[in-house]
mmCIF file of C-alpha atoms in Angstrom:
data_model
loop_
_atom_site.group_PDB
_atom_site.id
_atom_site.type_symbol
_atom_site.label_atom_id
_atom_site.label_comp_id
_atom_site.label_asym_id
_atom_site.label_seq_id
_atom_site.Cartn_x
_atom_site.Cartn_y
_atom_site.Cartn_z
ATOM 1 C CA MET A 227 185.715 -168.534 216.161
ATOM 2 C CA LYS A 228 184.902 -167.443 212.802
ATOM 3 C CA LEU A 229 182.121 -170.148 212.955
ATOM 4 C CA VAL A 230 181.039 -168.971 216.453
ATOM 5 C CA GLY A 231 181.137 -165.106 214.681
ATOM 6 C CA ASP A 232 178.728 -166.468 211.764
ATOM 7 C CA LEU A 233 176.266 -168.556 214.231
ATOM 8 C CA THR A 234 176.046 -165.040 216.463
ATOM 9 C CA THR A 235 175.183 -162.784 213.418
ATOM 10 C CA ALA A 236 172.499 -164.941 212.364
ATOM 11 C CA GLY A 237 170.982 -165.537 215.378
ATOM 12 C CA LEU A 238 171.056 -161.672 215.929
ATOM 13 C CA ARG A 239 169.776 -161.356 212.271
ATOM 14 C CA ALA A 240 166.879 -163.752 212.896
ATOM 15 C CA ALA A 241 166.231 -162.268 216.277
ATOM 16 C CA GLN A 242 166.008 -158.567 215.144
ATOM 17 C CA ALA A 243 163.461 -159.636 212.371
ATOM 18 C CA TRP A 244 161.531 -161.680 214.828
ATOM 19 C CA THR A 245 161.291 -158.577 217.066
ATOM 20 C CA VAL A 246 159.301 -156.711 214.159
ATOM 21 C CA ARG A 247 157.804 -159.676 212.521
ATOM 22 C CA ARG A 248 154.056 -157.601 212.829
ATOM 23 C CA GLU A 249 155.395 -154.508 211.588
ATOM 24 C CA GLN A 250 157.248 -156.258 208.526
ATOM 25 C CA PRO A 251 155.918 -159.364 207.153
ATOM 26 C CA GLU A 252 159.329 -159.896 205.182
ATOM 27 C CA ALA A 253 160.894 -160.636 208.438
ATOM 28 C CA TRP A 254 159.837 -164.121 208.674
ATOM 29 C CA ARG A 255 161.643 -164.628 205.278
ATOM 30 C CA GLU A 256 164.528 -163.442 207.468
ATOM 31 C CA VAL A 257 164.243 -165.648 209.933
ATOM 32 C CA SER A 258 163.693 -168.516 207.586
ATOM 33 C CA ARG A 259 166.792 -167.458 205.838
ATOM 34 C CA MET A 260 168.893 -167.616 209.126
ATOM 35 C CA HIS A 261 167.642 -170.974 210.173
ATOM 36 C CA GLY A 262 168.868 -172.308 207.130
ATOM 37 C CA VAL A 263 172.411 -170.594 207.300
ATOM 38 C CA PHE A 264 172.636 -172.416 211.038
ATOM 39 C CA LEU A 265 171.886 -175.968 209.395
ATOM 40 C CA SER A 266 174.557 -175.118 207.170
ATOM 41 C CA LEU A 267 177.123 -174.479 209.382
ATOM 42 C CA LEU A 268 176.338 -177.215 211.711
ATOM 43 C CA SER A 269 176.411 -181.258 211.521
ATOM 44 C CA PRO A 270 173.456 -182.454 210.152
ATOM 45 C CA GLY A 271 170.710 -183.185 213.263
ATOM 46 C CA CYS A 272 172.620 -180.352 215.165
ATOM 47 C CA GLY A 273 170.783 -177.365 214.318
ATOM 48 C CA PRO A 274 166.970 -176.230 215.339
ATOM 49 C CA ALA A 275 164.562 -178.215 213.322
ATOM 50 C CA THR A 276 162.576 -175.305 212.411
ATOM 51 C CA PRO A 277 162.849 -171.683 212.288
ATOM 52 C CA ARG A 278 160.378 -171.245 215.380
ATOM 53 C CA ASP A 279 162.637 -173.681 216.924
ATOM 54 C CA LEU A 280 165.295 -171.456 216.010
ATOM 55 C CA ILE A 281 163.654 -168.187 218.070
ATOM 56 C CA LYS A 282 162.978 -170.767 220.998
ATOM 57 C CA PHE A 283 166.567 -171.512 220.906
ATOM 58 C CA LEU A 284 167.869 -167.911 221.479
ATOM 59 C CA HIS A 285 166.342 -167.548 224.375
ATOM 60 C CA ARG A 286 168.587 -169.639 225.709
ATOM 61 C CA PRO A 287 172.721 -168.982 225.642
ATOM 62 C CA MET A 288 174.119 -170.773 222.903
ATOM 63 C CA ARG A 289 176.385 -172.777 224.824
ATOM 64 C CA GLU A 290 173.291 -174.642 226.113
ATOM 65 C CA TRP A 291 172.248 -175.881 222.151
ATOM 66 C CA VAL A 292 175.050 -175.441 220.034
ATOM 67 C CA PRO A 293 177.214 -178.652 219.547
ATOM 68 C CA LEU A 294 180.507 -176.938 219.580
ATOM 69 C CA ASP A 295 183.793 -177.404 221.554
ATOM 70 C CA TRP A 296 182.924 -174.410 224.155
ATOM 71 C CA ASP A 297 185.561 -175.109 226.691
ATOM 72 C CA SER A 298 188.297 -174.414 223.747
ATOM 73 C CA LEU A 299 187.049 -171.010 223.574
ATOM 74 C CA PRO A 300 187.000 -167.762 225.957
ATOM 75 C CA ASP A 301 184.341 -168.021 228.921
ATOM 76 C CA GLU A 302 182.278 -164.892 227.261
ATOM 77 C CA VAL A 303 181.918 -166.390 223.914
ATOM 78 C CA GLY A 304 178.429 -167.845 223.397
ATOM 79 C CA SER A 305 176.906 -167.028 227.307
ATOM 80 C CA PHE A 306 174.445 -164.932 226.671
ATOM 81 C CA LYS A 307 170.560 -164.920 225.463
ATOM 82 C CA ILE A 308 170.212 -163.023 222.179
ATOM 83 C CA LEU A 309 166.414 -162.617 223.302
ATOM 84 C CA GLY A 310 164.634 -161.985 226.169
ATOM 85 C CA ALA A 311 161.700 -162.497 227.996
ATOM 86 C CA ASP A 312 160.081 -159.729 226.376
ATOM 87 C CA ASP A 313 160.784 -161.232 222.988
ATOM 88 C CA LEU A 314 163.610 -158.363 222.267
ATOM 89 C CA LEU A 315 167.225 -158.179 221.784
ATOM 90 C CA THR A 316 169.061 -158.188 224.742
ATOM 91 C CA GLY A 317 171.442 -155.853 226.239
ATOM 92 C CA ASP A 318 174.365 -158.212 226.197
ATOM 93 C CA ALA A 319 173.316 -159.512 222.489
ATOM 94 C CA VAL A 320 173.356 -155.811 221.363
ATOM 95 C CA GLU A 321 176.742 -155.421 223.080
ATOM 96 C CA TYR A 322 178.293 -158.576 221.929
ATOM 97 C CA GLY A 323 176.843 -158.614 218.662
ATOM 98 C CA SER A 324 178.793 -155.391 217.656
ATOM 99 C CA ASP A 325 182.248 -157.718 217.526
ATOM 100 C CA TYR A 326 180.676 -160.312 215.569
ATOM 101 C CA SER A 327 177.999 -158.605 212.912
ATOM 102 C CA GLU A 328 179.977 -157.969 209.969
ATOM 103 C CA ALA A 329 180.132 -161.918 208.747
ATOM 104 C CA LEU A 330 177.013 -162.189 207.036
ATOM 105 C CA PHE A 331 176.234 -158.681 205.861
ATOM 106 C CA GLU A 332 176.687 -157.561 202.411
ATOM 107 C CA ASP A 333 176.306 -154.032 200.695
ATOM 108 C CA HIS A 334 173.551 -154.932 198.788
ATOM 109 C CA GLU A 335 171.519 -155.570 201.939
ATOM 110 C CA ALA A 336 172.073 -152.333 203.597
ATOM 111 C CA GLY A 337 168.489 -151.243 202.597
ATOM 112 C CA ILE A 338 166.727 -153.812 204.491
ATOM 113 C CA ASP A 339 164.599 -151.728 207.435
ATOM 114 C CA TRP A 340 164.888 -154.766 210.323
ATOM 115 C CA VAL A 341 168.426 -155.075 210.412
ATOM 116 C CA PRO A 342 169.728 -153.335 213.304
ATOM 117 C CA ARG A 343 172.004 -149.807 212.510
ATOM 118 C CA TRP A 344 174.700 -151.840 214.367
ATOM 119 C CA ALA A 345 174.570 -154.474 211.746
ATOM 120 C CA ARG A 346 173.256 -152.224 208.768
ATOM 121 C CA GLN A 347 176.703 -150.107 209.070
ATOM 122 C CA THR A 348 179.363 -152.123 211.331
ATOM 123 C CA PHE A 349 180.599 -150.351 214.440
ATOM 124 C CA GLU A 350 183.922 -150.693 213.520
ATOM 125 C CA ARG A 351 183.790 -149.064 209.614
ATOM 126 C CA VAL A 352 181.732 -145.695 211.436
ATOM 127 C CA GLU A 353 184.399 -145.544 214.163
ATOM 128 C CA ARG A 354 187.268 -145.718 211.539
ATOM 129 C CA ALA A 355 185.444 -142.806 210.033
ATOM 130 C CA ILE A 356 185.576 -140.473 212.902
ATOM 131 C CA TYR A 357 189.249 -141.632 213.795
ATOM 132 C CA THR A 358 190.178 -140.428 209.982
ATOM 133 C CA VAL A 359 189.178 -137.139 210.904
ATOM 134 C CA LEU A 360 190.437 -137.230 214.375
ATOM 135 C CA SER A 361 194.051 -138.572 213.009
ATOM 136 C CA SER A 362 194.295 -135.194 210.758
ATOM 137 C CA ALA A 363 193.941 -133.212 214.016
ATOM 138 C CA GLY A 364 196.829 -131.747 216.393
ATOM 139 C CA GLN A 365 197.057 -133.122 219.877
ATOM 140 C CA GLU A 366 194.969 -130.106 221.417
ATOM 141 C CA GLU A 367 192.316 -130.467 218.766
ATOM 142 C CA TYR A 368 192.251 -134.290 219.467
ATOM 143 C CA VAL A 369 191.639 -134.100 222.765
ATOM 144 C CA ALA A 370 188.731 -130.922 222.632
ATOM 145 C CA THR A 371 187.399 -133.222 219.895
ATOM 146 C CA ARG A 372 187.199 -136.783 221.641
ATOM 147 C CA GLN A 373 186.520 -134.929 224.918
ATOM 148 C CA MET A 374 183.129 -133.617 223.454
ATOM 149 C CA LEU A 375 182.150 -137.050 222.000
ATOM 150 C CA ILE A 376 182.344 -138.234 225.644
ATOM 151 C CA GLU A 377 180.712 -135.393 227.452
ATOM 152 C CA VAL A 378 178.287 -134.418 225.178
ATOM 153 C CA PRO A 379 176.830 -137.253 223.536
ATOM 154 C CA ALA A 380 173.052 -135.778 223.027
ATOM 155 C CA GLY A 381 171.646 -132.202 222.826
ATOM 156 C CA THR A 382 169.844 -129.600 220.758
ATOM 157 C CA ALA A 383 171.682 -128.786 217.196
ATOM 158 C CA ASP A 384 172.370 -125.210 218.615
ATOM 159 C CA ARG A 385 174.065 -126.625 222.047
ATOM 160 C CA VAL A 386 176.256 -128.969 219.801
ATOM 161 C CA SER A 387 177.322 -126.348 217.587
ATOM 162 C CA ASP A 388 178.111 -124.013 220.314
ATOM 163 C CA GLU A 389 179.909 -126.677 222.553
ATOM 164 C CA LEU A 390 182.180 -127.521 219.241
ATOM 165 C CA HIS A 391 183.256 -124.082 218.829
ATOM 166 C CA ALA A 392 183.740 -123.176 222.632
ATOM 167 C CA ARG A 393 185.876 -126.552 222.949
ATOM 168 C CA GLY A 394 187.995 -125.770 219.869
ATOM 169 C CA ALA A 395 186.522 -129.501 218.833
ATOM 170 C CA LEU A 396 186.502 -130.449 215.175
ATOM 171 C CA HIS A 397 183.534 -131.176 213.120
ATOM 172 C CA THR A 398 183.235 -135.099 212.996
ATOM 173 C CA GLU A 399 179.856 -135.754 211.642
ATOM 174 C CA ALA A 400 179.510 -138.069 214.608
ATOM 175 C CA TYR A 401 176.073 -136.491 215.104
ATOM 176 C CA GLU A 402 172.465 -137.645 213.758
ATOM 177 C CA PRO A 403 169.007 -136.711 214.166
ATOM 178 C CA LEU A 404 167.599 -138.392 217.539
ATOM 179 C CA PRO A 405 166.378 -141.740 216.428
ATOM 180 C CA PRO A 406 162.552 -142.323 216.873
ATOM 181 C CA ASP A 407 162.917 -145.487 218.794
ATOM 182 C CA ARG A 408 164.798 -143.079 221.394
ATOM 183 C CA GLN A 409 161.778 -140.736 221.636
ATOM 184 C CA PHE A 410 158.589 -141.286 223.363
ATOM 185 C CA VAL A 411 155.283 -138.847 223.239
ATOM 186 C CA VAL A 412 153.398 -137.404 226.264
ATOM 187 C CA GLY A 413 150.626 -135.061 225.191
ATOM 188 C CA SER A 414 151.465 -132.727 222.122
ATOM 189 C CA GLU A 415 155.355 -133.257 222.652
ATOM 190 C CA SER A 416 158.254 -135.901 222.140
ATOM 191 C CA TRP A 417 160.708 -136.367 224.793
ATOM 192 C CA TYR A 418 163.700 -138.394 225.587
ATOM 193 C CA VAL A 419 165.809 -139.123 228.664
ATOM 194 C CA PRO A 420 169.595 -139.140 229.010
ATOM 195 C CA CYS A 421 171.202 -142.554 230.329
ATOM 196 C CA PRO A 422 172.138 -141.229 233.938
ATOM 197 C CA THR A 423 175.765 -142.512 233.445
ATOM 198 C CA CYS A 424 176.670 -141.923 229.765
ATOM 199 C CA LYS A 425 173.921 -139.451 228.859
ATOM 200 C CA TRP A 426 173.481 -140.952 225.444
ATOM 201 C CA PRO A 427 169.501 -141.186 224.906
ATOM 202 C CA MET A 428 168.022 -144.506 226.540
ATOM 203 C CA HIS A 429 165.952 -147.004 224.191
ATOM 204 C CA VAL A 430 162.406 -146.747 224.446
ATOM 205 C CA GLN A 431 159.680 -149.604 224.577
ATOM 206 C CA GLY A 432 156.223 -148.097 225.256
ATOM 207 C CA ALA A 433 156.690 -146.642 228.771
ATOM 208 C CA SER A 434 159.908 -148.773 229.718
ATOM 209 C CA LEU A 435 163.131 -146.833 229.170
ATOM 210 C CA ALA A 436 166.765 -148.203 229.620
ATOM 211 C CA CYS A 437 170.285 -147.654 228.353
ATOM 212 C CA ARG A 438 171.509 -150.332 225.577
ATOM 213 C CA TYR A 439 174.801 -150.652 227.708
ATOM 214 C CA PRO A 440 173.542 -153.196 230.262
ATOM 215 C CA PRO A 441 176.473 -152.262 233.054
ATOM 216 C CA HIS A 442 174.818 -149.170 233.284
ATOM 217 C CA PHE A 443 171.501 -148.375 235.449
ATOM 218 C CA GLY A 444 168.717 -150.704 234.901
ATOM 219 C CA ARG A 445 165.007 -149.702 233.711
ATOM 220 C CA PHE A 446 163.097 -146.403 234.224
ATOM 221 C CA GLN A 447 159.167 -145.999 233.491
ATOM 222 C CA VAL A 448 157.833 -142.708 232.151
ATOM 223 C CA THR A 449 154.710 -141.618 234.205
ATOM 224 C CA ASP A 450 151.496 -139.907 233.714
ATOM 225 C CA GLU A 451 152.961 -137.410 236.401
ATOM 226 C CA ARG A 452 154.068 -134.070 235.488
ATOM 227 C CA ASP A 453 156.126 -131.750 237.146
ATOM 228 C CA GLY A 454 155.688 -127.813 237.697
ATOM 229 C CA SER A 455 156.860 -127.006 234.099
ATOM 230 C CA GLY A 456 155.176 -129.842 232.700
ATOM 231 C CA VAL A 457 157.869 -132.036 232.104
ATOM 232 C CA PRO A 458 156.835 -135.663 232.324
ATOM 233 C CA ARG A 459 158.229 -137.658 235.578
ATOM 234 C CA VAL A 460 160.500 -140.518 235.082
ATOM 235 C CA ARG A 461 160.693 -143.073 237.760
ATOM 236 C CA GLY A 462 163.714 -145.504 238.171
ATOM 237 C CA PRO A 463 166.808 -146.781 240.347
ATOM 238 C CA VAL A 464 168.281 -143.356 240.354
ATOM 239 C CA VAL A 465 167.401 -139.791 239.380
ATOM 240 C CA ALA A 466 166.803 -139.410 235.650
ATOM 241 C CA SER A 467 164.902 -136.533 233.795
ATOM 242 C CA ALA A 468 162.633 -136.042 230.439
ATOM 243 C CA LEU A 469 163.820 -133.724 227.811
ATOM 244 C CA SER A 470 162.493 -131.831 225.329
ATOM 245 C CA ALA A 471 163.240 -133.865 221.976
ATOM 246 C CA ALA A 472 162.782 -131.002 219.561
ATOM 247 C CA ASP A 473 165.730 -130.364 217.160
ATOM 248 C CA VAL A 474 168.035 -132.901 219.220
ATOM 249 C CA VAL A 475 170.941 -134.540 217.600
ATOM 250 C CA CYS A 476 173.185 -137.380 219.252
ATOM 251 C CA VAL A 477 176.198 -139.051 218.027
ATOM 252 C CA HIS A 478 175.775 -142.087 216.076
ATOM 253 C CA GLU A 479 175.360 -145.735 217.996
ATOM 254 C CA ALA A 480 179.027 -146.800 217.147
ATOM 255 C CA VAL A 481 180.315 -143.479 218.324
ATOM 256 C CA TRP A 482 178.712 -144.069 221.594
ATOM 257 C CA ARG A 483 179.663 -147.583 221.941
ATOM 258 C CA TYR A 484 183.212 -147.216 221.202
ATOM 259 C CA ILE A 485 184.281 -143.850 222.243
ATOM 260 C CA THR A 486 181.519 -142.494 224.715
ATOM 261 C CA VAL A 487 180.917 -145.399 226.466
ATOM 262 C CA PRO A 488 184.834 -146.486 227.615
ATOM 263 C CA GLY A 489 185.015 -142.619 227.624
ATOM 264 C CA VAL A 490 182.837 -141.958 230.784
ATOM 265 C CA THR A 491 185.388 -143.872 232.794
ATOM 266 C CA GLU A 492 188.383 -142.454 231.371
ATOM 267 C CA VAL A 493 187.378 -139.011 231.812
ATOM 268 C CA ALA A 494 185.874 -139.401 235.587
ATOM 269 C CA LEU A 495 189.651 -141.038 236.255
ATOM 270 C CA MET A 496 191.116 -138.029 234.564
ATOM 271 C CA ARG A 497 189.295 -136.060 236.756
ATOM 272 C CA TRP A 498 190.131 -137.776 239.856
ATOM 273 C CA LEU A 499 193.567 -138.057 239.336
ATOM 274 C CA ALA A 500 194.113 -134.137 238.574
ATOM 275 C CA ASP A 501 192.273 -133.508 242.316
ATOM 276 C CA GLN A 502 194.991 -135.156 243.935
ATOM 277 C CA ALA A 503 197.163 -133.263 246.014
ATOM 278 C CA GLY A 504 200.566 -133.829 244.479
ATOM 279 C CA ILE A 505 199.417 -134.385 240.933
ATOM 280 C CA GLY A 506 197.068 -131.878 239.741
ATOM 281 C CA GLY A 507 196.095 -131.460 236.014
ATOM 282 C CA ASP A 508 199.401 -130.001 234.612
ATOM 283 C CA ALA A 509 200.672 -133.999 235.526
ATOM 284 C CA VAL A 510 197.647 -135.352 233.634
ATOM 285 C CA THR A 511 198.175 -135.867 229.979
ATOM 286 C CA LYS A 512 194.860 -137.143 228.060
ATOM 287 C CA TRP A 513 195.256 -139.473 225.177
ATOM 288 C CA PRO A 514 198.998 -138.974 224.635
ATOM 289 C CA HIS A 515 199.908 -139.295 221.079
ATOM 290 C CA LYS A 516 196.155 -139.079 220.212
ATOM 291 C CA ASP A 517 195.324 -142.345 221.751
ATOM 292 C CA ARG A 518 198.514 -144.379 222.071
ATOM 293 C CA TRP A 519 196.969 -145.311 225.251
ATOM 294 C CA ASP A 520 194.523 -143.024 227.484
ATOM 295 C CA ILE A 521 196.336 -141.478 230.083
ATOM 296 C CA THR A 522 199.906 -140.516 231.275
ATOM 297 C CA VAL A 523 200.089 -139.456 234.820
ATOM 298 C CA ARG A 524 203.274 -138.559 237.578
ATOM 299 C CA ALA A 525 202.360 -139.531 241.084
ATOM 300 C CA GLY A 526 205.498 -138.770 243.057
ATOM 301 C CA ALA A 527 208.264 -140.402 241.355
ATOM 302 C CA THR A 528 206.173 -143.023 239.473
ATOM 303 C CA ILE A 529 205.111 -142.430 236.071
ATOM 304 C CA PHE A 530 202.072 -144.295 234.979
ATOM 305 C CA GLU A 531 201.217 -144.782 231.091
ATOM 306 C CA VAL A 532 197.490 -146.040 231.341
ATOM 307 C CA ASP A 533 195.306 -147.958 228.923
ATOM 308 C CA LEU A 534 191.640 -148.231 230.215
ATOM 309 C CA LYS A 535 189.741 -150.901 228.629
ATOM 310 C CA ASP A 536 185.952 -151.376 229.199
ATOM 311 C CA THR A 537 184.763 -154.362 226.844
ATOM 312 C CA ARG A 538 182.775 -157.434 227.475
ATOM 313 C CA SER A 539 185.181 -159.846 225.465
ATOM 314 C CA PRO A 540 188.630 -160.086 227.387
ATOM 315 C CA SER A 541 189.723 -161.916 224.613
ATOM 316 C CA LYS A 542 189.628 -158.782 222.326
ATOM 317 C CA ILE A 543 192.241 -157.333 224.787
ATOM 318 C CA THR A 544 194.839 -159.981 225.027
ATOM 319 C CA ALA A 545 194.257 -160.359 220.974
ATOM 320 C CA ARG A 546 195.632 -156.887 220.579
ATOM 321 C CA PRO A 547 197.889 -156.225 223.672
ATOM 322 C CA PRO A 548 197.715 -152.235 224.864
ATOM 323 C CA ARG A 549 200.920 -150.343 224.714
ATOM 324 C CA ALA A 550 200.749 -149.048 228.203
ATOM 325 C CA ARG A 551 201.737 -151.224 230.832
ATOM 326 C CA HIS A 552 199.209 -150.552 233.408
ATOM 327 C CA VAL A 553 195.849 -151.970 232.046
ATOM 328 C CA VAL A 554 192.793 -150.493 233.689
ATOM 329 C CA VAL A 555 189.190 -152.072 233.475
ATOM 330 C CA PRO A 556 186.069 -150.813 235.278
ATOM 331 C CA ASP A 557 185.123 -151.790 238.439
ATOM 332 C CA TYR A 558 181.874 -153.743 236.985
ATOM 333 C CA ARG A 559 184.747 -155.875 234.981
ATOM 334 C CA ALA A 560 186.630 -156.831 238.398
ATOM 335 C CA TRP A 561 186.262 -160.522 236.898
ATOM 336 C CA GLN A 562 188.040 -159.724 234.038
ATOM 337 C CA VAL A 563 191.348 -159.209 235.812
ATOM 338 C CA ALA A 564 192.120 -162.544 236.385
ATOM 339 C CA GLN A 565 191.893 -163.657 233.218
ATOM 340 C CA LEU A 566 193.979 -160.896 231.923
ATOM 341 C CA ARG A 567 196.587 -161.570 234.221
ATOM 342 C CA ARG A 568 197.082 -164.634 233.236
ATOM 343 C CA SER A 569 196.527 -164.074 229.281
ATOM 344 C CA LEU A 570 198.642 -160.847 228.737
ATOM 345 C CA PRO A 571 202.259 -161.061 228.310
ATOM 346 C CA ALA A 572 204.680 -160.795 231.083
ATOM 347 C CA GLY A 573 204.908 -157.136 232.597
ATOM 348 C CA TYR A 574 201.662 -155.926 232.229
ATOM 349 C CA GLU A 575 199.912 -154.452 235.690
ATOM 350 C CA VAL A 576 196.002 -155.199 235.478
ATOM 351 C CA ARG A 577 193.907 -153.667 238.279
ATOM 352 C CA THR A 578 190.641 -152.395 238.602
ATOM 353 C CA VAL A 579 189.568 -148.659 238.719
ATOM 354 C CA ARG A 580 189.397 -148.796 242.456
ATOM 355 C CA ALA A 581 192.619 -150.815 242.768
ATOM 356 C CA PHE A 582 194.531 -148.492 240.379
ATOM 357 C CA LYS A 583 193.461 -145.117 242.621
ATOM 358 C CA THR A 584 194.963 -147.043 245.558
ATOM 359 C CA ALA A 585 198.238 -147.891 243.881
ATOM 360 C CA ILE A 586 198.048 -143.750 242.895
ATOM 361 C CA ARG A 587 197.583 -142.957 246.286
ATOM 362 C CA SER A 588 200.411 -145.495 247.578
ATOM 363 C CA ALA A 589 202.930 -143.963 245.439
ATOM 364 C CA LEU A 590 201.701 -140.042 246.733
ATOM 365 C CA LYS A 591 202.309 -141.546 249.906
ATOM 366 C CA GLU A 592 205.847 -142.586 249.193
ATOM 367 C CA ALA A 593 206.679 -139.387 247.476
ATOM 368 C CA ARG A 594 205.687 -137.683 251.092
#
């Protein structure tokens, strides 16, 4: 797996450099360097012949052109394109790259402008820094802080400060100024559009907008139209609204990926459970023991201890089996259920959110 991680990281670095080759002439050197990494890691004659060949190959899944024993590796490894038809990193590459971006990054390279932020400062390091603060909290402070990072991933600095105090949440330094790649200019003002699912600012490419998390809604377009208040109209698969970018902050990308994104499903399930007749809010414990698992809920005579897992790589779940017996994955990860049932030790119950709700209803029905 380390070899695959090294190859993936090299491909991600080459791809990111390629996307800014017109603005950053030094990026060509990075592409050449990463081509050299591929040649050093693969057997003679098995790698791309030239740096341009490397870029061409990155538009295809690595399983199609890297000669490895892929059958011995998890199905999701090497199954995605790193560069899309638009010559930008694909959403899958950004998501999966967060798992494999440490291998070739050294501290002295942290200032390279074209290296993506999720690679310059790896997600795991940022996540650990946030949890260092959370670990010092009492249970109530922990819940309040974590829920705020999920429910308020962006907003004006004043709003974030007000929410912090109103919720009794801890100051974690999770928020940073809204990055330029999340903003667009219409008229003389800067705007951003929160993802309709996670509320984090969507990535901007010209007039096109998209959440960097692939399972969330697809692409949106900024139009030339304005509403009655002068706000640019946004078109897409669902309703999305532009907001002023003035004085806006948002959670760091690592916090968004590892706390906000999975938390959207966690909090939605918590609310659904609390609304069920026969359960109620007092029977739902959020992130017990400061996230030893995600939810404890009593439904009739049954106590469910639940760990909700939202990752592209089921092998990451099986490598570190959850502490809770009930493992729940989002409905859009339904394909993982069979694999997890095969791979996790005996005693685990693996379901989608939809199937878990059915199990809760059955438990409540038996209690009646």
